[in-house]
Short mmCIF file of C-alpha atoms in Angstrom, two decimals:
data_model
loop_
_atom_site.label_atom_id
_atom_site.label_comp_id
_atom_site.label_asym_id
_atom_site.label_seq_id
_atom_site.Cartn_x
_atom_site.Cartn_y
_atom_site.Cartn_z
CA UNK A 1 168.13 107.07 262.83
CA UNK A 2 169.11 107.48 259.05
CA UNK A 3 167.59 109.94 256.71
CA UNK A 4 168.62 110.04 252.96
CA UNK A 5 167.49 111.75 249.77
CA UNK A 6 168.69 112.74 246.51
CA UNK A 7 168.18 115.79 244.01
CA UNK A 8 169.26 116.43 240.40
CA UNK A 9 170.81 119.84 239.99
CA UNK A 10 171.14 121.58 236.79
CA UNK A 11 174.70 122.70 237.17
CA UNK A 12 178.17 121.14 236.52
CA UNK A 13 179.78 118.97 239.43
CA UNK A 14 182.67 121.38 239.94
CA UNK A 15 180.05 124.39 240.70
CA UNK A 16 177.96 122.33 242.89
CA UNK A 17 180.92 121.14 244.95
CA UNK A 18 182.41 124.61 244.99
CA UNK A 19 179.04 126.02 246.46
CA UNK A 20 178.97 123.11 249.12
CA UNK A 21 182.52 123.82 250.20
CA UNK A 22 181.75 127.53 250.52
CA UNK A 23 181.90 127.18 254.39
CA UNK A 24 182.09 131.03 255.23
CA UNK A 25 178.71 131.25 253.42
CA UNK A 26 177.31 128.47 255.65
CA UNK A 27 178.65 130.08 258.69
CA UNK A 28 177.08 133.37 257.77
CA UNK A 29 173.74 131.41 257.15
CA UNK A 30 173.78 129.74 260.52
CA UNK A 31 174.54 133.24 262.20
CA UNK A 32 171.57 134.69 260.58
CA UNK A 33 169.29 132.12 261.94
CA UNK A 34 170.50 132.68 265.52
CA UNK A 35 173.18 130.10 265.84
CA UNK A 36 176.68 130.95 267.49
CA UNK A 37 179.38 129.38 265.40
CA UNK A 38 183.12 129.44 266.08
CA UNK A 39 185.93 127.90 264.00
CA UNK A 40 187.98 125.53 266.14
CA UNK A 41 190.82 124.96 263.61
CA UNK A 42 193.47 127.23 262.07
CA UNK A 43 192.99 126.00 258.48
CA UNK A 44 192.66 128.46 255.79
CA UNK A 45 191.65 126.11 252.99
CA UNK A 46 188.77 123.76 252.80
CA UNK A 47 190.27 120.46 253.96
CA UNK A 48 189.57 117.51 256.39
CA UNK A 49 190.06 118.76 260.07
CA UNK A 50 188.14 121.85 259.65
CA UNK A 51 185.96 122.14 262.79
CA UNK A 52 183.11 124.30 264.23
CA UNK A 53 181.70 124.82 267.77
CA UNK A 54 177.97 125.59 267.30
CA UNK A 55 175.50 126.76 269.93
CA UNK A 56 171.79 126.98 269.26
CA UNK A 57 168.65 127.97 271.29
CA UNK A 58 166.31 125.04 270.62
CA UNK A 59 162.99 125.19 272.22
CA UNK A 60 164.17 127.39 275.06
CA UNK A 61 167.40 125.63 275.82
CA UNK A 62 170.82 126.25 274.67
CA UNK A 63 172.35 123.42 272.98
CA UNK A 64 175.85 122.97 271.79
CA UNK A 65 177.97 120.72 269.80
CA UNK A 66 180.92 120.30 267.64
CA UNK A 67 181.09 119.67 263.83
CA UNK A 68 184.14 118.37 262.04
CA UNK A 69 184.93 118.00 258.32
CA UNK A 70 186.08 114.20 258.29
CA UNK A 71 186.51 113.51 254.46
CA UNK A 72 186.70 116.00 251.49
CA UNK A 73 187.31 114.14 248.09
CA UNK A 74 186.98 116.79 245.52
CA UNK A 75 184.46 116.90 243.58
CA UNK A 76 182.76 113.71 244.74
CA UNK A 77 182.29 113.56 248.62
CA UNK A 78 182.07 115.56 251.71
CA UNK A 79 181.54 113.83 255.25
CA UNK A 80 181.00 115.75 258.43
CA UNK A 81 180.87 114.07 261.91
CA UNK A 82 179.13 115.99 264.92
CA UNK A 83 178.64 115.29 268.50
CA UNK A 84 176.67 117.14 271.07
CA UNK A 85 174.85 116.47 274.27
CA UNK A 86 173.67 112.74 274.08
CA UNK A 87 174.04 112.36 270.26
CA UNK A 88 176.50 111.52 267.58
CA UNK A 89 175.95 112.41 263.91
CA UNK A 90 177.25 112.16 260.48
CA UNK A 91 176.42 113.95 257.30
CA UNK A 92 177.47 112.57 253.99
CA UNK A 93 177.09 114.44 250.85
CA UNK A 94 178.01 112.69 247.53
CA UNK A 95 177.93 114.06 244.18
CA UNK A 96 177.46 112.13 240.76
CA UNK A 97 178.06 113.74 237.38
CA UNK A 98 175.10 112.88 235.26
CA UNK A 99 176.20 115.18 232.36
CA UNK A 100 178.40 118.25 231.70
CA UNK A 101 175.72 120.35 233.22
CA UNK A 102 173.85 118.05 235.57
CA UNK A 103 174.69 116.67 238.95
CA UNK A 104 172.97 114.31 241.38
CA UNK A 105 173.34 115.37 245.06
CA UNK A 106 172.81 112.42 247.54
CA UNK A 107 172.50 113.52 251.25
CA UNK A 108 172.65 110.84 253.97
CA UNK A 109 172.23 111.94 257.53
CA UNK A 110 172.44 109.63 260.56
CA UNK A 111 171.98 110.28 264.25
CA UNK A 112 173.08 107.91 266.89
CA UNK A 113 172.13 108.21 270.72
CA UNK A 114 174.87 108.10 273.31
CA UNK A 115 172.52 107.67 276.35
CA UNK A 116 169.31 105.79 277.38
CA UNK A 117 167.36 109.17 277.34
CA UNK A 118 168.58 109.97 273.92
CA UNK A 119 167.74 106.62 272.70
CA UNK A 120 164.26 107.15 273.96
CA UNK A 121 163.98 110.41 272.43
CA UNK A 122 165.12 109.02 269.04
CA UNK A 123 162.61 106.47 269.24
CA UNK A 124 159.82 109.11 269.71
CA UNK A 125 161.10 110.97 266.95
CA UNK A 126 160.92 107.93 264.59
CA UNK A 127 157.09 107.75 265.33
CA UNK A 128 156.72 111.00 263.22
CA UNK A 129 159.33 110.01 260.88
CA UNK A 130 157.16 110.51 257.89
CA UNK A 131 156.81 114.20 258.58
CA UNK A 132 160.63 114.46 259.29
CA UNK A 133 161.55 112.80 256.09
CA UNK A 134 159.17 115.21 254.20
CA UNK A 135 160.87 118.25 255.90
CA UNK A 136 164.34 116.75 255.15
CA UNK A 137 163.57 116.27 251.58
CA UNK A 138 162.21 119.86 251.17
CA UNK A 139 165.29 121.30 252.59
CA UNK A 140 167.67 119.36 250.38
CA UNK A 141 165.37 120.47 247.34
CA UNK A 142 165.61 123.88 248.37
CA UNK A 143 169.43 123.77 248.58
CA UNK A 144 169.46 122.19 244.96
CA UNK A 145 167.13 125.05 243.75
CA UNK A 146 169.47 127.69 245.43
CA UNK A 147 172.47 126.19 243.62
CA UNK A 148 170.79 126.05 240.32
CA UNK A 149 169.63 129.69 240.54
CA UNK A 150 173.13 130.68 241.50
CA UNK A 151 174.57 128.81 238.53
CA UNK A 152 172.13 130.59 236.24
CA UNK A 153 173.26 133.90 237.64
CA UNK A 154 177.11 133.18 237.24
#
């Protein structure tokens, strides 16, 4: 299943990319939401190969997975790959400079089942895809608004 959306951000591409690459901030945000996040690499700078082991309690069941930064092309692209349980996923973030203080953020997520039960689950999720797309777009819009606010305060 593939989801995609785009948002225009009133901030320079370098600032937007810098915020998206602030992985320590993302780790803290996940911890505040109840996830257990552990780095699985020894890298000190943002670069391909960074990895995280993530555990969350979702609907009363502990779920775990691994996320890896596969591509980092500053300041245009980030690509994350992930696997956990019966699914594989990718998250691609592309940035396009629309002007000196305006950036378009394109976010593409794709989940692929690795088992028959996961395929059935994904098919049932597709039945409610309109609601899922609405929530997905709302989350990306919130991220864009947060980046804009941080740029205004900087």
